[in-house]
Amino acid sequence: MRDVISQYRIEKEPYYRVVSDELSVFDAAYSVRMPMMLKGPTGCGKTRFIEYMAWRLQKPLITVACNEDMTASDLVGRFLLDATGTRWQDGPLAIAARYGAICYLDEIVEARQDTTVVIHPLTDNRKVLPLEKTGELINAHPDFQLVISYNPGYQSVMKDLKQSTKQRFGALDFNYPEHAIEEEIVSHETGVARDIAGKLVSIAEMARNLKGHGLDEGISTRMLIYAGNLIAKGVEVKKACCVALIAPITDDPDMRDALDAAVTTFFG
């Protein structure tokens, strides 16, 4: 059954730029299999971080992109029909618990609260996953760890984690890197010159100051990499910024004008 889990191994080292002490803290958390929560705005590097840590720890990584239609069966598993009748198929959470992978639930607040409660028995001293439909109780493999991420900026009364869930996790706070580090990341990931990368970061910093003042979200590091990739492929700088930085985050004419002005300020 090793082939079940081998497909989730990360063979090539992902690029991750260390910002603080997050590596040593996560190493310690994994050593005691502490469930971990990665908190921060969208596109700031949370997913890349856990990919890097899975590679660093040489553990398989099973990632689940959570959404509001996701059911407990999508995580745990379900019966399927085939030519021989019905058979049980483990879901991603069950596979990770059974075979010893890191299970990463990305943007967990997008999932319904009645779905997320299935993780509770895996996040306390029990370390088990009950499969109610089969009657099986999976005792988590010694290498299993549960990691979740979410964007605190999306918190609301209707869409947030219950305290009974939050308190089962240790938490690492992520944010957009300081200017020099983000410039380095954008340049490395796209191949554009450092001065161009630096100007892109400056535009993002201006946009982030508008969050809550006309913008729901600022320009993320991921979006800067998109813009840099377009520029590296020969797209004119202002057009690349419009396509990758401005159009995706606002349709408001005045806000677009303000962001266009920021692009002109740095790129002329």
PDB file of N, CA and C in Angstrom, residues 6-83:
ATOM      1  N   SER A   6       2.910   7.308  -1.678  1.00  0.00           N
ATOM      2  CA  SER A   6       4.131   7.789  -2.340  1.00  0.00           C
ATOM      3  C   SER A   6       3.852   8.934  -3.312  1.00  0.00           C
ATOM      4  N   GLN A   7       2.653   8.956  -3.901  1.00  0.00           N
ATOM      5  CA  GLN A   7       2.319  10.016  -4.855  1.00  0.00           C
ATOM      6  C   GLN A   7       2.271  11.397  -4.206  1.00  0.00           C
ATOM      7  N   TYR A   8       2.171  11.429  -2.884  1.00  0.00           N
ATOM      8  CA  TYR A   8       2.071  12.701  -2.172  1.00  0.00           C
ATOM      9  C   TYR A   8       3.418  13.211  -1.677  1.00  0.00           C
ATOM     10  N   ARG A   9       4.493  12.504  -1.985  1.00  0.00           N
ATOM     11  CA  ARG A   9       5.814  12.966  -1.545  1.00  0.00           C
ATOM     12  C   ARG A   9       6.311  14.088  -2.457  1.00  0.00           C
ATOM     13  N   ILE A  10       6.970  15.060  -1.873  1.00  0.00           N
ATOM     14  CA  ILE A  10       7.524  16.183  -2.619  1.00  0.00           C
ATOM     15  C   ILE A  10       8.997  15.890  -2.855  1.00  0.00           C
ATOM     16  N   GLU A  11       9.334  15.588  -4.082  1.00  0.00           N
ATOM     17  CA  GLU A  11      10.691  15.137  -4.401  1.00  0.00           C
ATOM     18  C   GLU A  11      11.671  16.297  -4.582  1.00  0.00           C
ATOM     19  N   LYS A  12      11.191  17.410  -5.121  1.00  0.00           N
ATOM     20  CA  LYS A  12      12.070  18.541  -5.415  1.00  0.00           C
ATOM     21  C   LYS A  12      11.877  19.629  -4.372  1.00  0.00           C
ATOM     22  N   GLU A  13      12.968  20.199  -3.902  1.00  0.00           N
ATOM     23  CA  GLU A  13      12.886  21.233  -2.877  1.00  0.00           C
ATOM     24  C   GLU A  13      12.124  22.454  -3.379  1.00  0.00           C
ATOM     25  N   PRO A  14      11.021  22.823  -2.718  1.00  0.00           N
ATOM     26  CA  PRO A  14      10.311  24.055  -3.098  1.00  0.00           C
ATOM     27  C   PRO A  14      11.119  25.266  -2.628  1.00  0.00           C
ATOM     28  N   TYR A  15      11.046  26.356  -3.376  1.00  0.00           N
ATOM     29  CA  TYR A  15      11.715  27.576  -2.940  1.00  0.00           C
ATOM     30  C   TYR A  15      10.894  28.214  -1.822  1.00  0.00           C
ATOM     31  N   TYR A  16      11.539  28.442  -0.691  1.00  0.00           N
ATOM     32  CA  TYR A  16      10.890  29.162   0.396  1.00  0.00           C
ATOM     33  C   TYR A  16      11.921  30.063   1.053  1.00  0.00           C
ATOM     34  N   ARG A  17      11.593  31.330   1.162  1.00  0.00           N
ATOM     35  CA  ARG A  17      12.496  32.304   1.789  1.00  0.00           C
ATOM     36  C   ARG A  17      12.114  32.442   3.259  1.00  0.00           C
ATOM     37  N   VAL A  18      13.032  32.030   4.138  1.00  0.00           N
ATOM     38  CA  VAL A  18      12.779  32.103   5.575  1.00  0.00           C
ATOM     39  C   VAL A  18      12.647  33.568   5.989  1.00  0.00           C
ATOM     40  N   VAL A  19      11.641  33.856   6.815  1.00  0.00           N
ATOM     41  CA  VAL A  19      11.381  35.222   7.258  1.00  0.00           C
ATOM     42  C   VAL A  19      11.777  35.426   8.711  1.00  0.00           C
ATOM     43  N   SER A  20      11.477  34.435   9.553  1.00  0.00           N
ATOM     44  CA  SER A  20      11.771  34.582  10.978  1.00  0.00           C
ATOM     45  C   SER A  20      12.210  33.225  11.531  1.00  0.00           C
ATOM     46  N   ASP A  21      11.568  32.776  12.603  1.00  0.00           N
ATOM     47  CA  ASP A  21      11.924  31.498  13.226  1.00  0.00           C
ATOM     48  C   ASP A  21      10.900  30.417  12.936  1.00  0.00           C
ATOM     49  N   GLU A  22      10.166  30.584  11.815  1.00  0.00           N
ATOM     50  CA  GLU A  22       9.070  29.657  11.531  1.00  0.00           C
ATOM     51  C   GLU A  22       9.527  28.218  11.294  1.00  0.00           C
ATOM     52  N   LEU A  23      10.735  28.029  10.766  1.00  0.00           N
ATOM     53  CA  LEU A  23      11.216  26.667  10.520  1.00  0.00           C
ATOM     54  C   LEU A  23      11.451  25.922  11.826  1.00  0.00           C
ATOM     55  N   SER A  24      12.155  26.537  12.744  1.00  0.00           N
ATOM     56  CA  SER A  24      12.471  25.858  13.999  1.00  0.00           C
ATOM     57  C   SER A  24      11.216  25.616  14.828  1.00  0.00           C
ATOM     58  N   VAL A  25      10.278  26.559  14.785  1.00  0.00           N
ATOM     59  CA  VAL A  25       9.038  26.386  15.539  1.00  0.00           C
ATOM     60  C   VAL A  25       8.235  25.221  14.969  1.00  0.00           C
ATOM     61  N   PHE A  26       8.133  25.155  13.643  1.00  0.00           N
ATOM     62  CA  PHE A  26       7.364  24.066  13.041  1.00  0.00           C
ATOM     63  C   PHE A  26       8.073  22.728  13.246  1.00  0.00           C
ATOM     64  N   ASP A  27       9.397  22.722  13.147  1.00  0.00           N
ATOM     65  CA  ASP A  27      10.139  21.493  13.427  1.00  0.00           C
ATOM     66  C   ASP A  27       9.789  20.953  14.818  1.00  0.00           C
ATOM     67  N   ALA A  28       9.769  21.846  15.794  1.00  0.00           N
ATOM     68  CA  ALA A  28       9.444  21.436  17.162  1.00  0.00           C
ATOM     69  C   ALA A  28       8.012  20.941  17.264  1.00  0.00           C
ATOM     70  N   ALA A  29       7.101  21.648  16.579  1.00  0.00           N
ATOM     71  CA  ALA A  29       5.692  21.243  16.607  1.00  0.00           C
ATOM     72  C   ALA A  29       5.512  19.865  15.977  1.00  0.00           C
ATOM     73  N   TYR A  30       6.208  19.628  14.863  1.00  0.00           N
ATOM     74  CA  TYR A  30       6.075  18.315  14.229  1.00  0.00           C
ATOM     75  C   TYR A  30       6.664  17.214  15.098  1.00  0.00           C
ATOM     76  N   SER A  31       7.718  17.524  15.825  1.00  0.00           N
ATOM     77  CA  SER A  31       8.369  16.494  16.638  1.00  0.00           C
ATOM     78  C   SER A  31       7.427  15.939  17.700  1.00  0.00           C
ATOM     79  N   VAL A  32       6.441  16.740  18.109  1.00  0.00           N
ATOM     80  CA  VAL A  32       5.445  16.262  19.076  1.00  0.00           C
ATOM     81  C   VAL A  32       4.076  16.111  18.411  1.00  0.00           C
ATOM     82  N   ARG A  33       4.057  16.229  17.070  1.00  0.00           N
ATOM     83  CA  ARG A  33       2.840  16.072  16.259  1.00  0.00           C
ATOM     84  C   ARG A  33       1.729  17.014  16.705  1.00  0.00           C
ATOM     85  N   MET A  34       2.124  18.229  17.057  1.00  0.00           N
ATOM     86  CA  MET A  34       1.141  19.241  17.441  1.00  0.00           C
ATOM     87  C   MET A  34       0.362  19.694  16.213  1.00  0.00           C
ATOM     88  N   PRO A  35      -0.967  19.681  16.236  1.00  0.00           N
ATOM     89  CA  PRO A  35      -1.738  20.258  15.130  1.00  0.00           C
ATOM     90  C   PRO A  35      -1.404  21.743  15.005  1.00  0.00           C
ATOM     91  N   MET A  36      -1.241  22.223  13.786  1.00  0.00           N
ATOM     92  CA  MET A  36      -0.803  23.606  13.586  1.00  0.00           C
ATOM     93  C   MET A  36      -1.758  24.369  12.678  1.00  0.00           C
ATOM     94  N   MET A  37      -1.884  25.649  12.967  1.00  0.00           N
ATOM     95  CA  MET A  37      -2.711  26.569  12.201  1.00  0.00           C
ATOM     96  C   MET A  37      -1.812  27.649  11.611  1.00  0.00           C
ATOM     97  N   LEU A  38      -1.897  27.858  10.293  1.00  0.00           N
ATOM     98  CA  LEU A  38      -1.139  28.907   9.624  1.00  0.00           C
ATOM     99  C   LEU A  38      -2.112  30.050   9.330  1.00  0.00           C
ATOM    100  N   LYS A  39      -1.885  31.202   9.943  1.00  0.00           N
ATOM    101  CA  LYS A  39      -2.807  32.324   9.840  1.00  0.00           C
ATOM    102  C   LYS A  39      -2.159  33.452   9.047  1.00  0.00           C
ATOM    103  N   GLY A  40      -2.883  33.974   8.075  1.00  0.00           N
ATOM    104  CA  GLY A  40      -2.341  35.095   7.324  1.00  0.00           C
ATOM    105  C   GLY A  40      -3.151  35.389   6.093  1.00  0.00           C
ATOM    106  N   PRO A  41      -2.900  36.532   5.447  1.00  0.00           N
ATOM    107  CA  PRO A  41      -3.664  36.927   4.261  1.00  0.00           C
ATOM    108  C   PRO A  41      -3.403  35.999   3.088  1.00  0.00           C
ATOM    109  N   THR A  42      -4.322  36.017   2.156  1.00  0.00           N
ATOM    110  CA  THR A  42      -4.188  35.155   0.985  1.00  0.00           C
ATOM    111  C   THR A  42      -2.943  35.522   0.188  1.00  0.00           C
ATOM    112  N   GLY A  43      -2.274  34.492  -0.326  1.00  0.00           N
ATOM    113  CA  GLY A  43      -1.136  34.722  -1.208  1.00  0.00           C
ATOM    114  C   GLY A  43       0.123  35.195  -0.528  1.00  0.00           C
ATOM    115  N   CYS A  44       0.266  34.944   0.794  1.00  0.00           N
ATOM    116  CA  CYS A  44       1.461  35.438   1.499  1.00  0.00           C
ATOM    117  C   CYS A  44       2.508  34.349   1.721  1.00  0.00           C
ATOM    118  N   GLY A  45       2.225  33.107   1.283  1.00  0.00           N
ATOM    119  CA  GLY A  45       3.247  32.060   1.377  1.00  0.00           C
ATOM    120  C   GLY A  45       2.932  30.915   2.317  1.00  0.00           C
ATOM    121  N   LYS A  46       1.704  30.831   2.817  1.00  0.00           N
ATOM    122  CA  LYS A  46       1.368  29.766   3.765  1.00  0.00           C
ATOM    123  C   LYS A  46       1.480  28.385   3.120  1.00  0.00           C
ATOM    124  N   THR A  47       0.926  28.252   1.921  1.00  0.00           N
ATOM    125  CA  THR A  47       0.961  26.953   1.246  1.00  0.00           C
ATOM    126  C   THR A  47       2.382  26.580   0.853  1.00  0.00           C
ATOM    127  N   ARG A  48       3.145  27.536   0.357  1.00  0.00           N
ATOM    128  CA  ARG A  48       4.533  27.248  -0.004  1.00  0.00           C
ATOM    129  C   ARG A  48       5.323  26.823   1.231  1.00  0.00           C
ATOM    130  N   PHE A  49       5.033  27.446   2.362  1.00  0.00           N
ATOM    131  CA  PHE A  49       5.721  27.086   3.603  1.00  0.00           C
ATOM    132  C   PHE A  49       5.471  25.631   3.969  1.00  0.00           C
ATOM    133  N   ILE A  50       4.225  25.191   3.930  1.00  0.00           N
ATOM    134  CA  ILE A  50       3.951  23.813   4.347  1.00  0.00           C
ATOM    135  C   ILE A  50       4.497  22.826   3.319  1.00  0.00           C
ATOM    136  N   GLU A  51       4.530  23.205   2.048  1.00  0.00           N
ATOM    137  CA  GLU A  51       5.171  22.349   1.043  1.00  0.00           C
ATOM    138  C   GLU A  51       6.660  22.209   1.342  1.00  0.00           C
ATOM    139  N   TYR A  52       7.279  23.324   1.701  1.00  0.00           N
ATOM    140  CA  TYR A  52       8.707  23.282   2.035  1.00  0.00           C
ATOM    141  C   TYR A  52       8.945  22.428   3.273  1.00  0.00           C
ATOM    142  N   MET A  53       8.098  22.583   4.281  1.00  0.00           N
ATOM    143  CA  MET A  53       8.288  21.814   5.507  1.00  0.00           C
ATOM    144  C   MET A  53       8.085  20.322   5.271  1.00  0.00           C
ATOM    145  N   ALA A  54       7.130  19.952   4.438  1.00  0.00           N
ATOM    146  CA  ALA A  54       6.926  18.539   4.122  1.00  0.00           C
ATOM    147  C   ALA A  54       8.160  17.971   3.429  1.00  0.00           C
ATOM    148  N   TRP A  55       8.737  18.762   2.526  1.00  0.00           N
ATOM    149  CA  TRP A  55       9.975  18.335   1.860  1.00  0.00           C
ATOM    150  C   TRP A  55      11.112  18.237   2.879  1.00  0.00           C
ATOM    151  N   ARG A  56      11.229  19.215   3.721  1.00  0.00           N
ATOM    152  CA  ARG A  56      12.304  19.267   4.726  1.00  0.00           C
ATOM    153  C   ARG A  56      12.211  18.083   5.699  1.00  0.00           C
ATOM    154  N   LEU A  57      10.983  17.734   6.078  1.00  0.00           N
ATOM    155  CA  LEU A  57      10.760  16.634   7.019  1.00  0.00           C
ATOM    156  C   LEU A  57      10.686  15.279   6.313  1.00  0.00           C
ATOM    157  N   GLN A  58      10.683  15.319   4.966  1.00  0.00           N
ATOM    158  CA  GLN A  58      10.589  14.101   4.148  1.00  0.00           C
ATOM    159  C   GLN A  58       9.312  13.319   4.475  1.00  0.00           C
ATOM    160  N   LYS A  59       8.199  14.062   4.553  1.00  0.00           N
ATOM    161  CA  LYS A  59       6.900  13.462   4.818  1.00  0.00           C
ATOM    162  C   LYS A  59       5.952  13.760   3.658  1.00  0.00           C
ATOM    163  N   PRO A  60       5.064  12.842   3.342  1.00  0.00           N
ATOM    164  CA  PRO A  60       4.065  13.119   2.299  1.00  0.00           C
ATOM    165  C   PRO A  60       3.147  14.252   2.742  1.00  0.00           C
ATOM    166  N   LEU A  61       2.638  15.001   1.767  1.00  0.00           N
ATOM    167  CA  LEU A  61       1.738  16.115   2.045  1.00  0.00           C
ATOM    168  C   LEU A  61       0.466  15.942   1.228  1.00  0.00           C
ATOM    169  N   ILE A  62      -0.664  15.844   1.919  1.00  0.00           N
ATOM    170  CA  ILE A  62      -1.968  15.751   1.253  1.00  0.00           C
ATOM    171  C   ILE A  62      -2.697  17.058   1.497  1.00  0.00           C
ATOM    172  N   THR A  63      -2.947  17.806   0.426  1.00  0.00           N
ATOM    173  CA  THR A  63      -3.559  19.126   0.527  1.00  0.00           C
ATOM    174  C   THR A  63      -5.012  19.067   0.103  1.00  0.00           C
ATOM    175  N   VAL A  64      -5.879  19.681   0.897  1.00  0.00           N
ATOM    176  CA  VAL A  64      -7.308  19.761   0.586  1.00  0.00           C
ATOM    177  C   VAL A  64      -7.690  21.234   0.512  1.00  0.00           C
ATOM    178  N   ALA A  65      -8.187  21.673  -0.647  1.00  0.00           N
ATOM    179  CA  ALA A  65      -8.680  23.037  -0.797  1.00  0.00           C
ATOM    180  C   ALA A  65     -10.128  23.065  -0.321  1.00  0.00           C
ATOM    181  N   CYS A  66     -10.365  23.657   0.824  1.00  0.00           N
ATOM    182  CA  CYS A  66     -11.699  23.614   1.439  1.00  0.00           C
ATOM    183  C   CYS A  66     -12.662  24.552   0.711  1.00  0.00           C
ATOM    184  N   ASN A  67     -13.921  24.171   0.681  1.00  0.00           N
ATOM    185  CA  ASN A  67     -14.966  24.996   0.081  1.00  0.00           C
ATOM    186  C   ASN A  67     -16.277  24.743   0.791  1.00  0.00           C
ATOM    187  N   GLU A  68     -17.245  25.598   0.552  1.00  0.00           N
ATOM    188  CA  GLU A  68     -18.496  25.550   1.300  1.00  0.00           C
ATOM    189  C   GLU A  68     -19.351  24.331   0.964  1.00  0.00           C
ATOM    190  N   ASP A  69     -19.049  23.663  -0.152  1.00  0.00           N
ATOM    191  CA  ASP A  69     -19.805  22.469  -0.520  1.00  0.00           C
ATOM    192  C   ASP A  69     -19.152  21.187  -0.009  1.00  0.00           C
ATOM    193  N   MET A  70     -18.011  21.309   0.627  1.00  0.00           N
ATOM    194  CA  MET A  70     -17.290  20.130   1.087  1.00  0.00           C
ATOM    195  C   MET A  70     -18.025  19.471   2.254  1.00  0.00           C
ATOM    196  N   THR A  71     -18.208  18.168   2.167  1.00  0.00           N
ATOM    197  CA  THR A  71     -18.888  17.420   3.224  1.00  0.00           C
ATOM    198  C   THR A  71     -17.863  16.616   4.023  1.00  0.00           C
ATOM    199  N   ALA A  72     -18.329  16.063   5.133  1.00  0.00           N
ATOM    200  CA  ALA A  72     -17.457  15.207   5.932  1.00  0.00           C
ATOM    201  C   ALA A  72     -16.978  14.018   5.111  1.00  0.00           C
ATOM    202  N   SER A  73     -17.843  13.499   4.232  1.00  0.00           N
ATOM    203  CA  SER A  73     -17.461  12.365   3.387  1.00  0.00           C
ATOM    204  C   SER A  73     -16.321  12.720   2.442  1.00  0.00           C
ATOM    205  N   ASP A  74     -16.272  13.981   2.011  1.00  0.00           N
ATOM    206  CA  ASP A  74     -15.170  14.406   1.138  1.00  0.00           C
ATOM    207  C   ASP A  74     -13.832  14.316   1.865  1.00  0.00           C
ATOM    208  N   LEU A  75     -13.840  14.478   3.169  1.00  0.00           N
ATOM    209  CA  LEU A  75     -12.614  14.379   3.958  1.00  0.00           C
ATOM    210  C   LEU A  75     -12.325  12.948   4.389  1.00  0.00           C
ATOM    211  N   VAL A  76     -13.361  12.253   4.863  1.00  0.00           N
ATOM    212  CA  VAL A  76     -13.174  10.961   5.515  1.00  0.00           C
ATOM    213  C   VAL A  76     -13.235   9.799   4.529  1.00  0.00           C
ATOM    214  N   GLY A  77     -14.184   9.836   3.596  1.00  0.00           N
ATOM    215  CA  GLY A  77     -14.320   8.755   2.617  1.00  0.00           C
ATOM    216  C   GLY A  77     -15.779   8.393   2.411  1.00  0.00           C
ATOM    217  N   ARG A  78     -16.006   7.494   1.443  1.00  0.00           N
ATOM    218  CA  ARG A  78     -17.372   7.103   1.111  1.00  0.00           C
ATOM    219  C   ARG A  78     -17.369   5.749   0.422  1.00  0.00           C
ATOM    220  N   PHE A  79     -18.534   5.138   0.376  1.00  0.00           N
ATOM    221  CA  PHE A  79     -18.708   3.911  -0.396  1.00  0.00           C
ATOM    222  C   PHE A  79     -18.913   4.264  -1.859  1.00  0.00           C
ATOM    223  N   LEU A  80     -18.258   3.491  -2.719  1.00  0.00           N
ATOM    224  CA  LEU A  80     -18.397   3.665  -4.164  1.00  0.00           C
ATOM    225  C   LEU A  80     -18.919   2.385  -4.786  1.00  0.00           C
ATOM    226  N   LEU A  81     -19.598   2.522  -5.903  1.00  0.00           N
ATOM    227  CA  LEU A  81     -20.075   1.371  -6.665  1.00  0.00           C
ATOM    228  C   LEU A  81     -19.109   1.066  -7.788  1.00  0.00           C
ATOM    229  N   ASP A  82     -18.768  -0.213  -7.961  1.00  0.00           N
ATOM    230  CA  ASP A  82     -17.985  -0.617  -9.128  1.00  0.00           C
ATOM    231  C   ASP A  82     -18.532  -1.944  -9.631  1.00  0.00           C
ATOM    232  N   ALA A  83     -17.812  -2.582 -10.535  1.00  0.00           N
ATOM    233  CA  ALA A  83     -18.318  -3.800 -11.188  1.00  0.00           C
ATOM    234  C   ALA A  83     -18.547  -4.942 -10.210  1.00  0.00           C
TER     235      ALA A  83
END
